[in-house]
Structure formats: C-alpha cells, structure tokens
Short mmCIF file of C-alpha atoms and ligand atoms in Angstrom, two decimals:
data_model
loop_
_atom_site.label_atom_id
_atom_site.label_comp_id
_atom_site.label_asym_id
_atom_site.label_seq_id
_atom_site.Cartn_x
_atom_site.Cartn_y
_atom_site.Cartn_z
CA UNK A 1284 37.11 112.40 128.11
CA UNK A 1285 38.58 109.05 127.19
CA UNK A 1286 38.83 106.94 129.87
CA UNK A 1287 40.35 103.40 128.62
CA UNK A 1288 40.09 101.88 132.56
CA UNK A 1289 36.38 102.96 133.07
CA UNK A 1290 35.64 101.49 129.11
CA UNK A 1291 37.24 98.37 129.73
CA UNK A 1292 35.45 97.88 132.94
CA UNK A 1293 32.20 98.45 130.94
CA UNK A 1294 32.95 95.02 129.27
CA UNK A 1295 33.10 91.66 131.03
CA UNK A 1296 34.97 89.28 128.85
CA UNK A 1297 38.17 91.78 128.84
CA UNK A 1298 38.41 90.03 132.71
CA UNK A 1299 38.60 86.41 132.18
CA UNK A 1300 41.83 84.32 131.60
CA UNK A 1301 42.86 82.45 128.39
CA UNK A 1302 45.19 79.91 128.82
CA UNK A 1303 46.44 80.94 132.04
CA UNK A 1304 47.19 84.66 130.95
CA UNK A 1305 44.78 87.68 130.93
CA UNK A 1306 42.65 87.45 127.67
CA UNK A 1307 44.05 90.15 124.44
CA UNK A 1308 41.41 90.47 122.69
CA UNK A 1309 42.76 91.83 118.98
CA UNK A 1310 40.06 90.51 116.78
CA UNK A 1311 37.65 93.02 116.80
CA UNK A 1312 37.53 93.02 112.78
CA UNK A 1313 35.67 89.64 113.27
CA UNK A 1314 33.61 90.73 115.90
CA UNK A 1315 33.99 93.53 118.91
CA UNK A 1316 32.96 92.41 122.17
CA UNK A 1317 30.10 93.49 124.40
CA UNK A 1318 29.71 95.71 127.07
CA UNK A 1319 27.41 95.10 129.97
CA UNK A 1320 24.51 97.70 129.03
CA UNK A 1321 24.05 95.47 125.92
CA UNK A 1322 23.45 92.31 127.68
CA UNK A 1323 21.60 94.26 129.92
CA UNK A 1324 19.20 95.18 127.28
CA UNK A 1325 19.12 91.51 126.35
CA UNK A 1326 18.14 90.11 129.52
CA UNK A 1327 15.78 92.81 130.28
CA UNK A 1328 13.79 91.80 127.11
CA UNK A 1329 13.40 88.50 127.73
CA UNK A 1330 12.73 88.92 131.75
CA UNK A 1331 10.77 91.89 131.44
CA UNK A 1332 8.66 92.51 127.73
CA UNK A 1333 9.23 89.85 125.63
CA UNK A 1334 6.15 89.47 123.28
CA UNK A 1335 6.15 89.29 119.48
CA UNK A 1336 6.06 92.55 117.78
CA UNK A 1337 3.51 94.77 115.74
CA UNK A 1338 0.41 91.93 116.00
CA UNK A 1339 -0.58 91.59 119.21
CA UNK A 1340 -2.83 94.57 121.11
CA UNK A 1341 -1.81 93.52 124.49
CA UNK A 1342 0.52 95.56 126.69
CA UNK A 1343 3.64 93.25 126.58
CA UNK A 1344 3.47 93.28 122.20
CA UNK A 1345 2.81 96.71 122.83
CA UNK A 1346 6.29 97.25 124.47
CA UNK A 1347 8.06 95.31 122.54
CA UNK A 1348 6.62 96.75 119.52
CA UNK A 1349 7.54 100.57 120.34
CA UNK A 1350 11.12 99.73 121.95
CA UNK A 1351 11.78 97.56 118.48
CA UNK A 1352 10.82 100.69 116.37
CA UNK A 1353 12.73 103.07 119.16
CA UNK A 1354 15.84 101.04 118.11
CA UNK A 1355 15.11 101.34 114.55
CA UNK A 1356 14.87 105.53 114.91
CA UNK A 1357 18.54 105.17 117.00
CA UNK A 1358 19.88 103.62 113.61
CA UNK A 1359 18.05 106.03 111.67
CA UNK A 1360 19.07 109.21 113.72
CA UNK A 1361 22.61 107.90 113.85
CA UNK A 1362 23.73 107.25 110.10
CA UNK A 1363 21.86 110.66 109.57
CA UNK A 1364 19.06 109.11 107.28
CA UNK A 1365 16.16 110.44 106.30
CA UNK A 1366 13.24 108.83 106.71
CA UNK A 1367 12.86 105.60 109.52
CA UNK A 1368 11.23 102.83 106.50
CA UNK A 1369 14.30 103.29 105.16
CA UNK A 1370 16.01 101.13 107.33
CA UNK A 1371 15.36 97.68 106.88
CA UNK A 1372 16.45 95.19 109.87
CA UNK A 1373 18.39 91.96 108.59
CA UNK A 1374 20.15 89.24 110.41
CA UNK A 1375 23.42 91.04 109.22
CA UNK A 1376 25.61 92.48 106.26
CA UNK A 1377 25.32 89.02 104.61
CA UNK A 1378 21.55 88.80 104.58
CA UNK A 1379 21.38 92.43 103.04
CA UNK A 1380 23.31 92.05 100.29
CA UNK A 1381 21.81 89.43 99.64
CA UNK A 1382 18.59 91.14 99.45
CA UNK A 1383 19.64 93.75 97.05
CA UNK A 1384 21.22 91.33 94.85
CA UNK A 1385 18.09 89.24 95.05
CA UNK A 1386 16.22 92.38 93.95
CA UNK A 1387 18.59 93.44 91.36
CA UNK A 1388 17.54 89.97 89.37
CA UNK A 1389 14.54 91.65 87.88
CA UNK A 1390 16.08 95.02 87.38
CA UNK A 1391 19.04 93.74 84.94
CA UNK A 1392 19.28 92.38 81.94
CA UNK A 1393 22.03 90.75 79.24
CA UNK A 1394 24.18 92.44 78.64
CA UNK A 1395 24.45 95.39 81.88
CA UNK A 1396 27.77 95.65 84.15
CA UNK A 1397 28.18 95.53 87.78
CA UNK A 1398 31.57 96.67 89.68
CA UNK A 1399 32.51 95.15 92.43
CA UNK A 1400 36.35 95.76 93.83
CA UNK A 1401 39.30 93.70 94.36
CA UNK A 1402 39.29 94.46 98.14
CA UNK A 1403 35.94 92.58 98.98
CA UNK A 1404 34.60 90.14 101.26
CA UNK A 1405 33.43 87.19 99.95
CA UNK A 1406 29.96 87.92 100.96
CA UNK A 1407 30.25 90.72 98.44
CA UNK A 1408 31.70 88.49 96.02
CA UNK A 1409 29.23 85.48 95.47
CA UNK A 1410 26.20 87.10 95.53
CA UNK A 1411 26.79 88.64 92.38
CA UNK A 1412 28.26 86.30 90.71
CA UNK A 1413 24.92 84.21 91.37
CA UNK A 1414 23.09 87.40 90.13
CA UNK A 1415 25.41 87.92 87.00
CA UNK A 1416 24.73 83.81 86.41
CA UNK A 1417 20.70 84.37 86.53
CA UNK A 1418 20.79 87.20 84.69
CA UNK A 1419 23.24 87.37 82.17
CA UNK A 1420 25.28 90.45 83.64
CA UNK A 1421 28.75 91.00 83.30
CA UNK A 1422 31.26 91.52 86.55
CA UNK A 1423 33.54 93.86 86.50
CA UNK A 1424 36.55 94.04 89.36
CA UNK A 1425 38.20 97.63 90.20
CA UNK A 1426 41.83 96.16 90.44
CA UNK A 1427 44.06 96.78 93.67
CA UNK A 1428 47.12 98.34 94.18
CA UNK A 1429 50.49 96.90 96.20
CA UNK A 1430 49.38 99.44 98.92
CA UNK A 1431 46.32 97.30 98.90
CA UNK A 1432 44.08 100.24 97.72
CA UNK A 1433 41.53 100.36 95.02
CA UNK A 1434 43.14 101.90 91.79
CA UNK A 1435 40.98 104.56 90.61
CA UNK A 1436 41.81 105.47 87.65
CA UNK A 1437 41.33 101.95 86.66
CA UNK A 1438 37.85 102.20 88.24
CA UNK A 1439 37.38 105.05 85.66
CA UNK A 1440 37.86 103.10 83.04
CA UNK A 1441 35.33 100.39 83.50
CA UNK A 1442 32.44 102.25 84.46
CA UNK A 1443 30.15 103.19 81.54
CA UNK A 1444 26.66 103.56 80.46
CA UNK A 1445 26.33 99.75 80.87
CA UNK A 1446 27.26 99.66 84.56
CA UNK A 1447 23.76 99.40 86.91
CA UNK A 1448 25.65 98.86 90.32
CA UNK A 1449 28.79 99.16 91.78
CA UNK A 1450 29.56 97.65 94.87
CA UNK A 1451 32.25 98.50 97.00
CA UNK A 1452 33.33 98.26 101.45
CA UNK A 1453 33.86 101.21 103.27
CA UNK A 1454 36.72 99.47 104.90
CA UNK A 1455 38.18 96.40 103.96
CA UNK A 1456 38.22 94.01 106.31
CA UNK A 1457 41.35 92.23 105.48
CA UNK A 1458 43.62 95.05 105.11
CA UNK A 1459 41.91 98.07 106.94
CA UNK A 1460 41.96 100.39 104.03
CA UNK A 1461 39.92 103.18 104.03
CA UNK A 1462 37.68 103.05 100.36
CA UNK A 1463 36.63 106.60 98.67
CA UNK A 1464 33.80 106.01 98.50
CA UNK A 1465 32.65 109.14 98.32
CA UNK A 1466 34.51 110.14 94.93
CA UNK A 1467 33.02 106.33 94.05
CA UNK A 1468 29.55 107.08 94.91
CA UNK A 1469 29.87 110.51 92.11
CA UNK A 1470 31.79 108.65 89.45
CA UNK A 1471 28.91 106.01 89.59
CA UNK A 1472 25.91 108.18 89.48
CA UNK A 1473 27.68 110.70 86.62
CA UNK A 1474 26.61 107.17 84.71
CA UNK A 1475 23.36 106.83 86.60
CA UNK A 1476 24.81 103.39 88.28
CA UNK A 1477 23.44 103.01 91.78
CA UNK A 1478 25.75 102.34 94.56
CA UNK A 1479 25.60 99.92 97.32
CA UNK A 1480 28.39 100.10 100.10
CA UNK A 1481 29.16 97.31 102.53
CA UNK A 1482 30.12 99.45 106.20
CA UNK A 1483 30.27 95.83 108.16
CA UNK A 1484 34.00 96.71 108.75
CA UNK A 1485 33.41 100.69 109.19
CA UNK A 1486 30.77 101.46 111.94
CA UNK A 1487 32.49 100.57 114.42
CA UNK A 1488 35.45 103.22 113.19
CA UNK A 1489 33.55 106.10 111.73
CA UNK A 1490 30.22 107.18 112.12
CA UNK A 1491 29.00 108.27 107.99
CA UNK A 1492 26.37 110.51 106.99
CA UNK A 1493 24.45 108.54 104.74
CA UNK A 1494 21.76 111.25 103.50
CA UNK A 1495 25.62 113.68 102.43
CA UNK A 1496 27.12 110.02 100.91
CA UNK A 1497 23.99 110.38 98.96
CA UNK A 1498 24.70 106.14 98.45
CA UNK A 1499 21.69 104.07 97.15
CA UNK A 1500 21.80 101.42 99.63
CA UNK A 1501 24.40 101.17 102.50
CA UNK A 1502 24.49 97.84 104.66
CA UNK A 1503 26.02 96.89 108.19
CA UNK A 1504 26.18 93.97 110.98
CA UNK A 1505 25.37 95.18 114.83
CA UNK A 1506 27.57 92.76 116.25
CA UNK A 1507 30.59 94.27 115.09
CA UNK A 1508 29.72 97.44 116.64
CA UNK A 1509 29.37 96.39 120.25
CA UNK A 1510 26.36 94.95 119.62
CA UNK A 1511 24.49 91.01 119.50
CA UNK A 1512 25.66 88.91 116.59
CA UNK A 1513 22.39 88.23 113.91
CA UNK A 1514 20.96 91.63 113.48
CA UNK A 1515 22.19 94.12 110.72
CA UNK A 1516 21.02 97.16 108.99
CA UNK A 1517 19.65 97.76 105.11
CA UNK A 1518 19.67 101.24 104.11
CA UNK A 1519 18.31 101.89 101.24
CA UNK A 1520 16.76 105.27 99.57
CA UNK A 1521 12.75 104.81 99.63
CA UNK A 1522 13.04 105.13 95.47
CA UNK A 1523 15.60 102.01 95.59
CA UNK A 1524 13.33 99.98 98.12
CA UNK A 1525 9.96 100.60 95.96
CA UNK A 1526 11.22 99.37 92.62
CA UNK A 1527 13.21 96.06 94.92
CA UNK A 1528 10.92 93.30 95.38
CA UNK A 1529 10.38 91.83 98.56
CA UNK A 1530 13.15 89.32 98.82
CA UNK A 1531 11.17 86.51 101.59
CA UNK A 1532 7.61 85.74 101.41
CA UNK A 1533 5.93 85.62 104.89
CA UNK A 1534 4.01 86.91 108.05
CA UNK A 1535 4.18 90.82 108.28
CA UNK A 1536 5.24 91.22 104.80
CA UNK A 1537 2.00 91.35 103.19
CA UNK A 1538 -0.55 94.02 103.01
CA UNK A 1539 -3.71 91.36 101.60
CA UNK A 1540 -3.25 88.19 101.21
CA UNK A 1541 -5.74 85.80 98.79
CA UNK A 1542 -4.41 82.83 96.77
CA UNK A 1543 -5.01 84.86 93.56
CA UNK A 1544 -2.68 87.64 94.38
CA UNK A 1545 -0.95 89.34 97.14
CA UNK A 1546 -0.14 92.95 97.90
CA UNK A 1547 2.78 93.77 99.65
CA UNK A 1548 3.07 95.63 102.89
CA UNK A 1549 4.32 99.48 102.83
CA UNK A 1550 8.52 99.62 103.76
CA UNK A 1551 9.53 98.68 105.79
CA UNK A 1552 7.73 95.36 106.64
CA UNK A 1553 8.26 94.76 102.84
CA UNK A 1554 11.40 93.44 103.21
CA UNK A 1555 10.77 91.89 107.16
CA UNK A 1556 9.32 88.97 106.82
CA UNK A 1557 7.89 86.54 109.87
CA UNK A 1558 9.21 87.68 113.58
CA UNK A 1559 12.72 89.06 113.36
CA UNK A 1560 15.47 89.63 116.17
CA UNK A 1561 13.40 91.59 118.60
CA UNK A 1562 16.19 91.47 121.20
CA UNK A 1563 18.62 91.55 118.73
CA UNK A 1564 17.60 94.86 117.28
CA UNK A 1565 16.48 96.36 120.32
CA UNK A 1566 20.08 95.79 121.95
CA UNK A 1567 21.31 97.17 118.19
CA UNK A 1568 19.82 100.04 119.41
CA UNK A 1569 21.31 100.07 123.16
CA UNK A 1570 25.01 99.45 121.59
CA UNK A 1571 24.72 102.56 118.81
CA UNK A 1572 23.83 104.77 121.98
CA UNK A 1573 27.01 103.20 124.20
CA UNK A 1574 28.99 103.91 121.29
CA UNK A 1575 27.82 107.76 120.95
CA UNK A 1576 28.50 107.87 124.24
CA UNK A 1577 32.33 107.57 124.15
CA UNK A 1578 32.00 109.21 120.73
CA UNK A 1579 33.40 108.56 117.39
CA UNK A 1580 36.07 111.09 117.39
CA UNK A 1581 37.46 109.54 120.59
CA UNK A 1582 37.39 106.54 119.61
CA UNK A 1583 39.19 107.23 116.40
CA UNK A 1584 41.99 109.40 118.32
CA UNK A 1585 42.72 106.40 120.58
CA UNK A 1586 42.43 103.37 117.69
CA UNK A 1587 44.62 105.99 115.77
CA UNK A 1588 46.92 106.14 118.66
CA UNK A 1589 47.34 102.50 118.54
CA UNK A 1590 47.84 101.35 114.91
CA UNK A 1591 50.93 104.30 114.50
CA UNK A 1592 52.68 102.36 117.81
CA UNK A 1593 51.31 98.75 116.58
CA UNK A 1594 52.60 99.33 113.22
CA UNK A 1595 56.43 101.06 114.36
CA UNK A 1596 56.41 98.40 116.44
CA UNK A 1597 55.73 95.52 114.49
CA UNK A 1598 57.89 96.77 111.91
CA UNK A 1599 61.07 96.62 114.10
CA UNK A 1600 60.36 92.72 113.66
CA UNK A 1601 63.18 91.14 111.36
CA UNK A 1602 61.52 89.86 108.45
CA UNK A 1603 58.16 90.92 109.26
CA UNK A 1604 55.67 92.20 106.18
CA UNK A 1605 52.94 94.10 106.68
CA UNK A 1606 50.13 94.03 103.56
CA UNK A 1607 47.82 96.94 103.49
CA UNK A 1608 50.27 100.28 104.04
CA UNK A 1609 47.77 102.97 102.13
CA UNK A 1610 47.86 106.13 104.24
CA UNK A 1611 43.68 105.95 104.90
CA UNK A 1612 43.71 102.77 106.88
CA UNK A 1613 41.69 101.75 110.25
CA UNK A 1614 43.00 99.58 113.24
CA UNK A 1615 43.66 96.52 111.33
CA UNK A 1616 47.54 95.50 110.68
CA UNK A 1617 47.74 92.15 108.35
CA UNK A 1618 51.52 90.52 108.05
CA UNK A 1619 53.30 87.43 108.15
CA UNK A 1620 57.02 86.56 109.36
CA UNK A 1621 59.33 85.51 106.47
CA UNK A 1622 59.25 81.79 105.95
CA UNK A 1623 56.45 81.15 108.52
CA UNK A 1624 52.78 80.23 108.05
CA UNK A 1625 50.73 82.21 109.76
CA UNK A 1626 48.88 79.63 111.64
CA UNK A 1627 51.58 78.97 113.09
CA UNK A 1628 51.67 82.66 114.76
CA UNK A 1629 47.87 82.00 115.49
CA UNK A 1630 48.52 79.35 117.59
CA UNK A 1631 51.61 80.48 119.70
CA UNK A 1632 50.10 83.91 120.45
CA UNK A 1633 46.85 81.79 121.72
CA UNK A 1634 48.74 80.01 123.83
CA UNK A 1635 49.62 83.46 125.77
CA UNK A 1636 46.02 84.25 125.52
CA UNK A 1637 46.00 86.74 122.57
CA UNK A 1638 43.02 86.58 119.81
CA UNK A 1639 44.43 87.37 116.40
CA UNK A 1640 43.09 85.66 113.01
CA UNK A 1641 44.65 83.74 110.63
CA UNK A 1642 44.10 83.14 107.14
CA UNK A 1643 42.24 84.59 103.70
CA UNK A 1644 40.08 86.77 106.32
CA UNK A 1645 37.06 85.37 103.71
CA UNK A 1646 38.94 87.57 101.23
CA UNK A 1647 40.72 84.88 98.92
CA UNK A 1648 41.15 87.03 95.98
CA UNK A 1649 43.41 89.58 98.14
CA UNK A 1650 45.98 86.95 99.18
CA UNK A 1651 46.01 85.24 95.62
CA UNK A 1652 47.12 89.11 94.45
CA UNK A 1653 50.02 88.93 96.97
CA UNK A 1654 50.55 85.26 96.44
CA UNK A 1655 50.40 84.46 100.03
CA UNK A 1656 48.34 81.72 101.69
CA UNK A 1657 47.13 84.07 103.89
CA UNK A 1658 47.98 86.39 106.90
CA UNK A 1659 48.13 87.07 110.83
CA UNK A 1660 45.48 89.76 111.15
CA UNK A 1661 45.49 92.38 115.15
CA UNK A 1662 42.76 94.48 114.97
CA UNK A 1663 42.37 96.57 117.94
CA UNK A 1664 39.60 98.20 119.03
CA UNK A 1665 38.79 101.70 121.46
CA UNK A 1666 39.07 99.14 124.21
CA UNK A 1667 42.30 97.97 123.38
CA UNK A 1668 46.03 99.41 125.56
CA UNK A 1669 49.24 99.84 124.49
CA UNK A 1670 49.88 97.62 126.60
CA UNK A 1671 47.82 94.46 124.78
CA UNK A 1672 49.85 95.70 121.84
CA UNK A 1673 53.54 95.84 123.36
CA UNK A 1674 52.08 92.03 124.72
CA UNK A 1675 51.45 91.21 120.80
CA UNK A 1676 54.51 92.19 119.66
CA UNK A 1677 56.67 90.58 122.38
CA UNK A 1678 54.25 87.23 121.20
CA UNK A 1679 55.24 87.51 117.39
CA UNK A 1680 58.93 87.91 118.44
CA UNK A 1681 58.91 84.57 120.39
CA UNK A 1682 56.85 83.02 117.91
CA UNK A 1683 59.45 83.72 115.65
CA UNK A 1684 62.25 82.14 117.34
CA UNK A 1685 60.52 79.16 118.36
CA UNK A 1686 59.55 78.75 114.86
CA UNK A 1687 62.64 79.96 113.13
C1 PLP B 294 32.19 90.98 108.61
C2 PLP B 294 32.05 91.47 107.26
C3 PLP B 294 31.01 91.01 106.43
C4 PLP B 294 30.05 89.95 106.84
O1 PLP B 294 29.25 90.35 107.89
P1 PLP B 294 28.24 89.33 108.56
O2 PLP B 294 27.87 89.98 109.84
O3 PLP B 294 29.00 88.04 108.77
O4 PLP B 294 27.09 89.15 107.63
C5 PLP B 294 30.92 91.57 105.17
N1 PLP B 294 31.77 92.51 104.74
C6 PLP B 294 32.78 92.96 105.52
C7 PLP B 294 33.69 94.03 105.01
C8 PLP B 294 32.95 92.46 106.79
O5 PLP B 294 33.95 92.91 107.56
#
C-alpha cells in the first residue's frame, strides 16, 4: 500500500517554505532527502551510545560496535551479498572508486585496457585517467548513442584480451538511463576483465542482486538513498578485496604493526582505516530498512507513474528538448528550452520554490556530445506528487515567456 500523504509526512523538509511557496523538491538525483527515523537514528547515537567502535571493552564501544556491524549485515542482506567482509564502508561512491582504482595501480601494467563509458560521472572519469597516467594503461570509452544510451555493439568491439576492467553506472545520473549491465558484466568476464559498477544513481530506484550480477566490485553513496551524506558502500568479491591493497594506512587497518613490516588486518578493516562514520553508517543502515519498508516495487510503480506524466507533459512545451529518451530510463528528465540557458530556468523555478539542477550534472563529456552547455535536470523521487510536477511544468512555461 502506497501511501504518498503518510510518506511525505515521514519527511520534515517536504514542510518548510522556499521563497514564500511550499518547497518542490525535484533534485533527488543529487541527493534524496531524509525522513525522520533517519535523524532519529542520528540523534539517538550521539545522545544515547556514542563511543568509538571495535577498541574499547566498555559497554558504550560495545554498542556502538554491534549496531555499526548490524548496519553493515542490513547492506549485506539487502544487495543480496554473500558474505558481510565483503562490504567495505567508505565516505561515499567517490571514495570507493577511488579505492579500487588505487588498488588496480599494482595489478596493471603497459600496455592493458580499461573501459569506461561515455555516460559517466566524472568521479568515474578521473580516477582512471590518474591510474592509466601511473601505470601506463590505455582508456577506452564505450561511445553513446543520440538516445543517450551506451552503444553496444561498439562496446563489443573494444573489449579484448587486453581489457582488465571495465567500468560502467547502473544509471546515469545525467540522463537517467538504465545501463545493461548485466549483458556488460558477461561480455567482460567472456575476456576475464573484472567489472566494477557505480549504483550511486540506482539504489535509490532498484534494489540489485549483487551475488546473480555476479559484478566484481559494485559501489554506492547512502545519502542518496534516504540516508546521511559521507557514508557509502564497497562491494567487492572476497577474491577481488585479497589481491587489492589496502588503499589508507592507519588505526584498525593493521593486524601487527613493527617499523620493519606490517601485516594487514583480515577484510574488512583492511580497507577501514582510523574511526569511520559510526552514525553515518549506522543511520545507512536505518534508511535501507525505511526504504524496504515502502518497498522497491512501489516505489518504482509510483516514480514510473511520474516520469510518463512529467515527460507528456513537458513535451507539450514549445521548443522544449528533452536529452536522454532510451526506453530503460529512471525518474530523471534533462532538457532545455530553445534559445535559453538553462540557468536561467534554474533560477526562475527557485524563485517559486522548486529545486531542479542546472548544468554538466559533473558529466561534461555528455553535454560536449550534444553540444550543449548544459541542461535543466527534475528528478523526482517516491515522495514526489503529480502535483509538484504539474507545479514544474507550469514554472518552465513562465520561465519561458519571461525569458523569451
Ligand atoms: C552522485 C554520483 C556519484 C558521486 O557520489 P558521491 O556520493 O558524491 O561520492 C557518482 N556517480 C554517480 C552516477 C552519481 O550519481
């Protein structure tokens, strides 16, 4: 039972007032909101247990230590993974990729290919372009279609005996296009590549079996899924996270530590150095379970529900262009208005209180391909109304003729 009142009484924010009008919050793709059993679970950790984690033997460390690792089994139990050290905590999609690129730097050597696609972020981007530099590896790009989809048969074509990695989103967060990655995942390992997917822009949509993915190493952010901003997920298979090195030296790392040599700790304190988000992950935790609660295939009717109207809607517009039309998309519509700059949209729609974003959407690559400075970018989210959209699209039409 999907009830949209109840929901959006779950979450604060969607009261107050922006500029005089009642907030529209439409960019979830940069970061969803919270709902009140989240910040519950953050104020109850520092009021009630907070202590650092997995040193002390007193009660409070205690507590802290078994609700941390609680949170960690949520994660585990809900991306259907297989063993709990396989999920590493990070401070977010950023920091993991980092990681395994970091890691990748003694694996590789002159001469060996990595994929990435056109559709990425640019935290997908640099990273390996830094490891290519150190390394001497090659970057390869899976080109994009007008439908701003990855063209696979192109992807094909690159991958050979010399590609190690391929890196790829589950969703792209500029467009909303929905990646194969499963038919990416099997073309990569038929050439024994390993596969890392980037899910910051999917978890909050779709809920993916990562043990039936059968992907190396798949990577998230919580605070795009209802939950606190600088805590993410690694997951990568324990064969993957053995032959990584650790990627920061520090406290709980470190199995022995003597200034001739140091042994590591077992996964997956490996790759957690010093004292991580406590609250952070522990609210991670809270957030995964209020999202199971309304479930994922309720939330994907209703987001469904609201991109088809969004989208007929929008398109009524005179002169409006939407980028990203391939038929496996999420809640995300990206356009401009003939002749204006989408800032411009930005800042008239703020002015009634609605949160779009403008710009490259940190994917400058995308909007060089359609030779446009950038876009206007709704993403609505399981909390969002038909109504917040009909209010969006009455906001782009008066944009329009105050700027036309
Ligand atoms: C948001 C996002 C990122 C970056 O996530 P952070 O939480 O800022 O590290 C990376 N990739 C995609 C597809 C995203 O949407």
């Amino acid at each position: 039972m999907f009830d949209i009142k109840s929901i959006r009484a779950d979450f604060p924010i969607l009261r107050r007032e922006v500029n005089g009008k009642p907030l529209v919050y439409l960019d979830n793709a940069a970061t969803s909101q919270k709902p009140q059993v989240v910040i519950d679970a953050i104020v109850d950790y520092y009021s009630n247990y907070n202590a650092n984690i997995h040193r002390g033997v007193h009660a409070l460390s205690q507590e802290a230590t078994d609700k941390y690792e609680e949170a960690r089994g949520k994660i585990q139990k809900h991306f259907t993974i297989e063993k709990a050290h396989e999920v590493i905590f990070t401070s977010g999609t950023t920091h993991a990729i980092n990681l395994v690129a970091n890691g990748f730097a003694s694996l590789l050597k002159k001469g060996d290919e990595i994929i990435v696609s056109a559709l990425e972020h640019h935290s997908n981007i640099v990273p390996w372009q830094m490891l290519c530099e150190k390394t001497g590896a090659k970057l390869l790009v899976i080109p994009m279609t007008q439908k701003g989809t990855l063209d696979m048969d192109a992807y094909a074509k690159i991958l050979s005996e010399k590609t190690r990695l391929v890196f790829v989103n589950h969703i792209s967060n500029a467009l909303g296009t929905i990646n194969p990655i499963e038919a990416i995942i099997r073309k990569a390992h038929q050439v024994n590549a390993a596969v890392l997917i980037d899910g910051a822009q999917a978890c909050s949509h779709i809920k993916p079996d990562l043990q039936k993915l059968n992907v190396d190493f798949y990577v998230t952010s919580a605070h795009k899924m209802c939950g606190p901003t600088g805590v993410g997920m690694l997951y990568g298979k324990e064969e993957w996270l053995k032959k990584l090195p650790p990627y920061q030296g520090g406290g709980e790392m470190i199995s022995e530590v003597t200034f001739e040599k140091t042994t590591y700790a077992d996964l997956p304190h490996k790759f957690e150095a010093g004292t991580p988000n406590i609250c952070g992950g522990i609210a991670f935790g809270t957030a995964i379970d209020y999202l199971n609660q309304i479930g994922f295939d309720a939330i994907s009717a209703h987001e469904h529900e609201l991109l088809a109207y969004a989208t007929k809607k929008l398109l009524e517009i005179n002169g409006l262009k939407i980028y990203g039309t391939g038929a496996d998309k999420t809640s995300v519509i990206s356009f401009n208005l003939e002749n204006i700059h989408p800032y411009d949209i930005g800042t008239i729609l703020d002015k009634m209180g609605i949160a779009v974003r403008t710009g490259h959407h940190c994917a400058q690559p995308i909007m060089n391909y359609f030779n446009i400075p950038g876009t206007v970018r709704a993403s609505f989210a399981f909390y969002n109304t038909k109504e917040e959209v009909d209010k969006l699209v009455a906001g782009v039409k008066k944009a329009q003729q105050m700027l036309s």
